[in-house]
Short mmCIF file of the C-alpha atoms (twelve columns), coordinates in Angstrom:
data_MODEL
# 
_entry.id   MODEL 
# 
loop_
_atom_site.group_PDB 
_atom_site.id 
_atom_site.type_symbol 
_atom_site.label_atom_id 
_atom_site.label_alt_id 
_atom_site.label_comp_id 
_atom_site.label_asym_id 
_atom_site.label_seq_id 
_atom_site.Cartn_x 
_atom_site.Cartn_y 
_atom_site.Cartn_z 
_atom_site.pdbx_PDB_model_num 
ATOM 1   C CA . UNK A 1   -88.477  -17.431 -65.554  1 
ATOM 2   C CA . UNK A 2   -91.903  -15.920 -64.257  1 
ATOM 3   C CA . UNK A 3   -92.721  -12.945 -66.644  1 
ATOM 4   C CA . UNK A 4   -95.336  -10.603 -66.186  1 
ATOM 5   C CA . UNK A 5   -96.789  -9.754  -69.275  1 
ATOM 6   C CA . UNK A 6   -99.716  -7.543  -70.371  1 
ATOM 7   C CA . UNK A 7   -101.202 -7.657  -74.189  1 
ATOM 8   C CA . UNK A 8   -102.156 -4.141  -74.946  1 
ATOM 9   C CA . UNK A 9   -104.723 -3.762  -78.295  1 
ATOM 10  C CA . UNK A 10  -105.160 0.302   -79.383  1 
ATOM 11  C CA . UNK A 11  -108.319 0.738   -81.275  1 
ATOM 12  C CA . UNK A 12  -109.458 3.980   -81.288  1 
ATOM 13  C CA . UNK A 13  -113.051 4.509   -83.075  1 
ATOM 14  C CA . UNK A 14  -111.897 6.958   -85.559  1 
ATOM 15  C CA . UNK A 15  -110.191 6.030   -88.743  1 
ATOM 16  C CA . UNK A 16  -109.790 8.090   -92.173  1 
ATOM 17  C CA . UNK A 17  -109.121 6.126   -94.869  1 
ATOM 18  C CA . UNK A 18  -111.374 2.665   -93.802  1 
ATOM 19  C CA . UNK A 19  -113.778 3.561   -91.512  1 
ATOM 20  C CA . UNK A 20  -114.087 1.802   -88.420  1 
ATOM 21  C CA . UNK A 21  -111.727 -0.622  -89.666  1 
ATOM 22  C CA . UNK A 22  -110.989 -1.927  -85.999  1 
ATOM 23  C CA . UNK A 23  -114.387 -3.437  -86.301  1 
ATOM 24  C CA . UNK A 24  -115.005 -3.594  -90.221  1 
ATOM 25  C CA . UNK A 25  -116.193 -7.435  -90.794  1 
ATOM 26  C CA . UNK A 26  -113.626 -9.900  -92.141  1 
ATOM 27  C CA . UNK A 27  -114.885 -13.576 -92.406  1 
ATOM 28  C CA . UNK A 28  -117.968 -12.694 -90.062  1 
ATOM 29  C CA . UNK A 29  -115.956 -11.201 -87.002  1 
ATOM 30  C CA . UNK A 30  -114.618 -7.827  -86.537  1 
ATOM 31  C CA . UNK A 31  -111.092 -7.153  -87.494  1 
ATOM 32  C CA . UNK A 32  -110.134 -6.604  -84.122  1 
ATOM 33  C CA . UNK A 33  -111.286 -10.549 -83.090  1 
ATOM 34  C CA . UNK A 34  -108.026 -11.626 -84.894  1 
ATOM 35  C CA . UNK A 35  -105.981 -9.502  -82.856  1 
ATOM 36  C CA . UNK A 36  -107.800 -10.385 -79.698  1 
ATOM 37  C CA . UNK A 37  -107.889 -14.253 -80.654  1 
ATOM 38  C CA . UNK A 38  -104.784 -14.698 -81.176  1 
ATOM 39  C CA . UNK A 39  -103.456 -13.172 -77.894  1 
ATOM 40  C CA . UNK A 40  -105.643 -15.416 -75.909  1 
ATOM 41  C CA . UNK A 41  -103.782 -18.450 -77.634  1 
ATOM 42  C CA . UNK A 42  -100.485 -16.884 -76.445  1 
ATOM 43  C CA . UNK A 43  -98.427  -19.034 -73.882  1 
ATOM 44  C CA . UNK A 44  -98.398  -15.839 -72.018  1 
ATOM 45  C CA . UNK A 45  -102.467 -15.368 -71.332  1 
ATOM 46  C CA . UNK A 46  -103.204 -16.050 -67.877  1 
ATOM 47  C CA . UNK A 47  -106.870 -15.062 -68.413  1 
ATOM 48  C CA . UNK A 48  -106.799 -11.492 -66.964  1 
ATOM 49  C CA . UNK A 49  -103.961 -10.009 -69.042  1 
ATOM 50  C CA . UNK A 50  -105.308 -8.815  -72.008  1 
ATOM 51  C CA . UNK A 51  -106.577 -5.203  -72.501  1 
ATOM 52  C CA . UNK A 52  -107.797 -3.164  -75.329  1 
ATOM 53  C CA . UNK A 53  -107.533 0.754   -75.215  1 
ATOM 54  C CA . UNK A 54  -110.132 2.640   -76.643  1 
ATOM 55  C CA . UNK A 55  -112.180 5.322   -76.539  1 
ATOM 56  C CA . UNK A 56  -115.143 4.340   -78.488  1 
ATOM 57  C CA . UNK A 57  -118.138 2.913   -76.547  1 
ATOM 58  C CA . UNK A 58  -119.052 0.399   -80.020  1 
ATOM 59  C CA . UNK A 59  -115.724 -1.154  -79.451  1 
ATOM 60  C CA . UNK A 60  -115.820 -1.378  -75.726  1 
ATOM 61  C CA . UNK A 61  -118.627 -3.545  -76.249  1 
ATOM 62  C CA . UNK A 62  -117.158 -6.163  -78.846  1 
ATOM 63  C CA . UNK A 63  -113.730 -6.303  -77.004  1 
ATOM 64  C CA . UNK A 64  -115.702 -7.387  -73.697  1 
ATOM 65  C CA . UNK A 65  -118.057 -9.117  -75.427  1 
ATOM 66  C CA . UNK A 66  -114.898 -10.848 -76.698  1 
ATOM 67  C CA . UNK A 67  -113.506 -11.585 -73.100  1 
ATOM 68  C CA . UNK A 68  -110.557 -8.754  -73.268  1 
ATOM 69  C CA . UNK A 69  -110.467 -6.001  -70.418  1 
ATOM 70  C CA . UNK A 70  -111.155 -2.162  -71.460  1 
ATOM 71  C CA . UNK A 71  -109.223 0.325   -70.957  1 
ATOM 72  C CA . UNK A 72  -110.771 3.931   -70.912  1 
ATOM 73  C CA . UNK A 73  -108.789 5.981   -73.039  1 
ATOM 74  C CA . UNK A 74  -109.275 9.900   -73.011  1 
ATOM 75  C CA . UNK A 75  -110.117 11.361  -76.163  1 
ATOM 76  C CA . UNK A 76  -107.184 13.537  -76.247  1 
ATOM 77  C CA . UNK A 77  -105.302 10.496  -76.891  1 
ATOM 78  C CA . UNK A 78  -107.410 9.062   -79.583  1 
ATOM 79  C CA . UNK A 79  -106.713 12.253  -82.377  1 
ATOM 80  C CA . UNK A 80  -105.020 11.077  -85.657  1 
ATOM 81  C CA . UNK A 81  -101.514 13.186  -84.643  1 
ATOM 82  C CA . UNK A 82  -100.986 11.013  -81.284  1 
ATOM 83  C CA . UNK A 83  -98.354  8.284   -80.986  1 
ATOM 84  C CA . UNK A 84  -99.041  4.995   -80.103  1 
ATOM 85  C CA . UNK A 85  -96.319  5.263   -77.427  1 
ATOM 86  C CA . UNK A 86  -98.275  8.100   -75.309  1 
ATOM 87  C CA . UNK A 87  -101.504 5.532   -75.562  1 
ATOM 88  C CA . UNK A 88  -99.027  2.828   -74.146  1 
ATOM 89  C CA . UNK A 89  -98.303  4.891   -71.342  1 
ATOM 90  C CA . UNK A 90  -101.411 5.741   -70.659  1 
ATOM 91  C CA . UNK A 91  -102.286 2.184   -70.444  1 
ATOM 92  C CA . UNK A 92  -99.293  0.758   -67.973  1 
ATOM 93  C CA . UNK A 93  -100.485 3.853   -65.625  1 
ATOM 94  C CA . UNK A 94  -104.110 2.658   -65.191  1 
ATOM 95  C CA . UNK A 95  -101.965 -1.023  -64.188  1 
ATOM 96  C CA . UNK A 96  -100.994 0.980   -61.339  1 
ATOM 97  C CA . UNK A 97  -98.548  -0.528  -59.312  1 
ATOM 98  C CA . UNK A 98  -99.167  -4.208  -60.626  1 
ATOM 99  C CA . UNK A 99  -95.852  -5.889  -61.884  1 
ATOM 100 C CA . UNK A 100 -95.467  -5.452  -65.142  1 
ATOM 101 C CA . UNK A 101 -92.161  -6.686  -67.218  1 
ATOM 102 C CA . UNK A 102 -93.278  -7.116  -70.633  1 
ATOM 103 C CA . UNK A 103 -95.656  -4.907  -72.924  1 
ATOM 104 C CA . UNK A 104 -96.883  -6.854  -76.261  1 
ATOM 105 C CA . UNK A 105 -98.665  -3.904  -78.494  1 
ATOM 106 C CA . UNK A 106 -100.753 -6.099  -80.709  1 
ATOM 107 C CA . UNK A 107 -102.281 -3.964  -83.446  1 
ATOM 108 C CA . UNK A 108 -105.805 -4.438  -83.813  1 
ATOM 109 C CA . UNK A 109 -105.983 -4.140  -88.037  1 
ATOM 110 C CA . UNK A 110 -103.884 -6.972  -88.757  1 
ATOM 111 C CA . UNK A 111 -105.840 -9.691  -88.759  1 
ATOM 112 C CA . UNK A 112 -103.605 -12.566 -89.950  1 
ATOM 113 C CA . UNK A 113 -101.472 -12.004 -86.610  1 
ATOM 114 C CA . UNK A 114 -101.053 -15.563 -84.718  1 
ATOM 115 C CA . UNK A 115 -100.030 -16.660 -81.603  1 
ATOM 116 C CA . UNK A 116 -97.129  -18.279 -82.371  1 
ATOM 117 C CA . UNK A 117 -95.809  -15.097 -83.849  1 
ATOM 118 C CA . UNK A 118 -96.523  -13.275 -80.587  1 
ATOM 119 C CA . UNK A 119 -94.603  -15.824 -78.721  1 
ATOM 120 C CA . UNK A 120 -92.470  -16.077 -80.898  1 
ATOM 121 C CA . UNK A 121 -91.374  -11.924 -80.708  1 
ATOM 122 C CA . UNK A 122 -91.580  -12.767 -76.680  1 
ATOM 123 C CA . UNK A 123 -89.018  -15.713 -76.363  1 
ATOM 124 C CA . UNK A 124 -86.687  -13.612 -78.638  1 
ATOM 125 C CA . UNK A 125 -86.920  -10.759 -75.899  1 
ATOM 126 C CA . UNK A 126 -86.353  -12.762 -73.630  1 
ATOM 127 C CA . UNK A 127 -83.926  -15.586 -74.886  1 
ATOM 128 C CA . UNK A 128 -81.488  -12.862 -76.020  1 
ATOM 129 C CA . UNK A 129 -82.483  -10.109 -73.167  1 
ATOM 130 C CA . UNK A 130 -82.894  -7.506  -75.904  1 
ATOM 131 C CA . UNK A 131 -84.979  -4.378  -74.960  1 
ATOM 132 C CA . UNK A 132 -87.274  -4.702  -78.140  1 
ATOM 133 C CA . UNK A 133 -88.721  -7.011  -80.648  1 
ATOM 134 C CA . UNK A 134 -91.292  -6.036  -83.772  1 
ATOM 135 C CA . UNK A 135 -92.035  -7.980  -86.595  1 
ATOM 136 C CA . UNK A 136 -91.153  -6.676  -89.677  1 
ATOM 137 C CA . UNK A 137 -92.239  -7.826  -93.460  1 
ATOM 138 C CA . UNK A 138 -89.792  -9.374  -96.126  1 
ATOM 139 C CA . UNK A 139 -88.055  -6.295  -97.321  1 
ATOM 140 C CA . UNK A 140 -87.023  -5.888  -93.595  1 
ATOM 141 C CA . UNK A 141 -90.003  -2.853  -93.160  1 
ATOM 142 C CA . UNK A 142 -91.960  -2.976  -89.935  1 
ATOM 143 C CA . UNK A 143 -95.250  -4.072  -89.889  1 
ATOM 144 C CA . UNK A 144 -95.859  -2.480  -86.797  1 
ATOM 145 C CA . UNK A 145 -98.506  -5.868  -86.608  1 
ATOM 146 C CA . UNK A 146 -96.554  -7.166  -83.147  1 
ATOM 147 C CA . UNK A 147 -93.775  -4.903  -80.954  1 
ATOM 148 C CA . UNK A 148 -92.702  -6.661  -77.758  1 
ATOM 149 C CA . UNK A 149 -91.174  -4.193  -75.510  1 
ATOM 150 C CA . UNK A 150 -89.765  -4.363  -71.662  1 
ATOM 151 C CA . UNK A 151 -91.433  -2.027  -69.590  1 
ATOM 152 C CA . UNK A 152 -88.861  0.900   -69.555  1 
ATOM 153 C CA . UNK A 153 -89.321  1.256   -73.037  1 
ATOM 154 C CA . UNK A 154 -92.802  2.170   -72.923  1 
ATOM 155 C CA . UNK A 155 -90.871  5.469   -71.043  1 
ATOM 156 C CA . UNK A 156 -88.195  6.209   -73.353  1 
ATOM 157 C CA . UNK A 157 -87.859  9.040   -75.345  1 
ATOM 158 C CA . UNK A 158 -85.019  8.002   -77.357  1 
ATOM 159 C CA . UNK A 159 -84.729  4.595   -79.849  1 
ATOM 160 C CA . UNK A 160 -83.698  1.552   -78.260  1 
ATOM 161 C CA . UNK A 161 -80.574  -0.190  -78.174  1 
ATOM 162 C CA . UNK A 162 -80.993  -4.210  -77.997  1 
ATOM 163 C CA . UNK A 163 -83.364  -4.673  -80.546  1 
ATOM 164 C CA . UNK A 164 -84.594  -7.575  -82.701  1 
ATOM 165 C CA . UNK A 165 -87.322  -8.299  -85.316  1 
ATOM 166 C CA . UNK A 166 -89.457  -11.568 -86.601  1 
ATOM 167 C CA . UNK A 167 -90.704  -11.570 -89.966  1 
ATOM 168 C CA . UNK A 168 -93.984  -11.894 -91.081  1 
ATOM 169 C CA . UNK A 169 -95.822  -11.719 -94.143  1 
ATOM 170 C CA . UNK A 170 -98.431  -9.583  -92.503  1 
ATOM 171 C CA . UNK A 171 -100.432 -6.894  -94.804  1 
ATOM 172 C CA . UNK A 172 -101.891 -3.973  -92.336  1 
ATOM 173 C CA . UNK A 173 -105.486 -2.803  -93.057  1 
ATOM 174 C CA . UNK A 174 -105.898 0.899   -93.512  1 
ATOM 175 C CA . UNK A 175 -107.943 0.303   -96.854  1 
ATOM 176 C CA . UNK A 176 -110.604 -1.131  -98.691  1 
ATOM 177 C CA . UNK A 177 -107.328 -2.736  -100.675 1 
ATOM 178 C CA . UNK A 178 -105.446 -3.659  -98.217  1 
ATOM 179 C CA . UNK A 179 -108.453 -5.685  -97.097  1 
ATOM 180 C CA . UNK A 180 -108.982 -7.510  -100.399 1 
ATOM 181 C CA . UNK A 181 -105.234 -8.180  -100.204 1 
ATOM 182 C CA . UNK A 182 -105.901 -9.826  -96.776  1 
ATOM 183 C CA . UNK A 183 -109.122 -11.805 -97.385  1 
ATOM 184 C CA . UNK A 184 -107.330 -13.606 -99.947  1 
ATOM 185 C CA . UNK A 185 -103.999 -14.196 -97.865  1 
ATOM 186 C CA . UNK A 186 -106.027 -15.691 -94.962  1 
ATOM 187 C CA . UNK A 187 -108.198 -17.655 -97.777  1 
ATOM 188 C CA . UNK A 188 -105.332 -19.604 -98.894  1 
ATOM 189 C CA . UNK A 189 -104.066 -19.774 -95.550  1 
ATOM 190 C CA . UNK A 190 -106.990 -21.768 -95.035  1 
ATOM 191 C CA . UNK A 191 -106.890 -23.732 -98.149  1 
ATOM 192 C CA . UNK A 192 -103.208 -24.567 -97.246  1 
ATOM 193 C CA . UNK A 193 -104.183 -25.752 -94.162  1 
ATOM 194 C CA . UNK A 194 -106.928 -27.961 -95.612  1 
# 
């Protein structure tokens, strides 16, 4: 089945706890690579497909730099008390009227995110026609790392019916902890794969 699907990456400039952790170094590339990276190994990149939303002009930079598209997003929608759902609308609007059927949200401070994970979230959309798909961690807790959505979600106001999840073992980066915590995971990843 022909799919359209668009990546979306928020990474707005201003963080509290671990600043500028979008782009805070991990194994000589900005957090945000990982997120960007592993997208681009997706099934589903065509090349053009792939957009970061951001307001800060550091970030626009790396992400092009990096070969993603930019897309401007107003500061209003880069404050600490906005949803990532009103920065995912913002972002299918500036798609215009291109086809869209899929959204993957990839979240730019989880680094250990893969591409087989990503596809992975996709072919369970699709496979089982759900409306939703988000990885989640062992205890069942999203990660909020990957969330896989049809395009009428991105509009909802209400939660979803037809949802499913894929476990990961994903640790989020919001602190100079949670960092540690991932530097090591990816080291033995690496060792592992050795």
């Amino acid at each position: 089945i022909a799919m359209n699907v668009k990546f979306i990456i928020p990474a707005r400039g201003g963080s509290k706890r671990l600043k500028r952790k979008n782009i805070v170094e991990l194994y000589g590339n900005p957090l945000i690579y990982y997120a960007i990276n592993a997208c681009m190994k997706s099934k589903h990149y065509d090349g053009s497909n792939l957009f970061v939303s951001t307001e800060d002009n550091e970030i626009k930079a790396i992400c092009a730099e990096l070969g993603a598209s930019i897309i401007d997003r107003p500061r209003r929608l880069s404050k600490d008390d906005v949803w990532t759902q009103d920065v995912l609308r913002h972002a299918v609007k500036t798609f215009n009227n291109e086809p869209v059927d899929i959204i993957v949200r990839v979240q730019a401070n989880s680094p250990q995110v893969t591409y087989n994970k990503i596809d992975e979230c996709i072919e369970k959309l699709v496979s089982f026609d759900l409306w939703e798909v988000f990885t989640v961690n062992e205890d069942g807790i999203e990660d909020a790392a990957i969330h896989v959505m049809r395009k009428r979600c991105v509009y909802q106001n209400a939660l979803s019916v037809y949802k499913g999840v894929v476990f990961t073992d994903y640790t989020d980066v919001h602190t100079a902890d949670d960092l540690e915590i991932v530097k090591n995971k990816m080291l033995n990843r690496k060792n592992d794969n050795v």
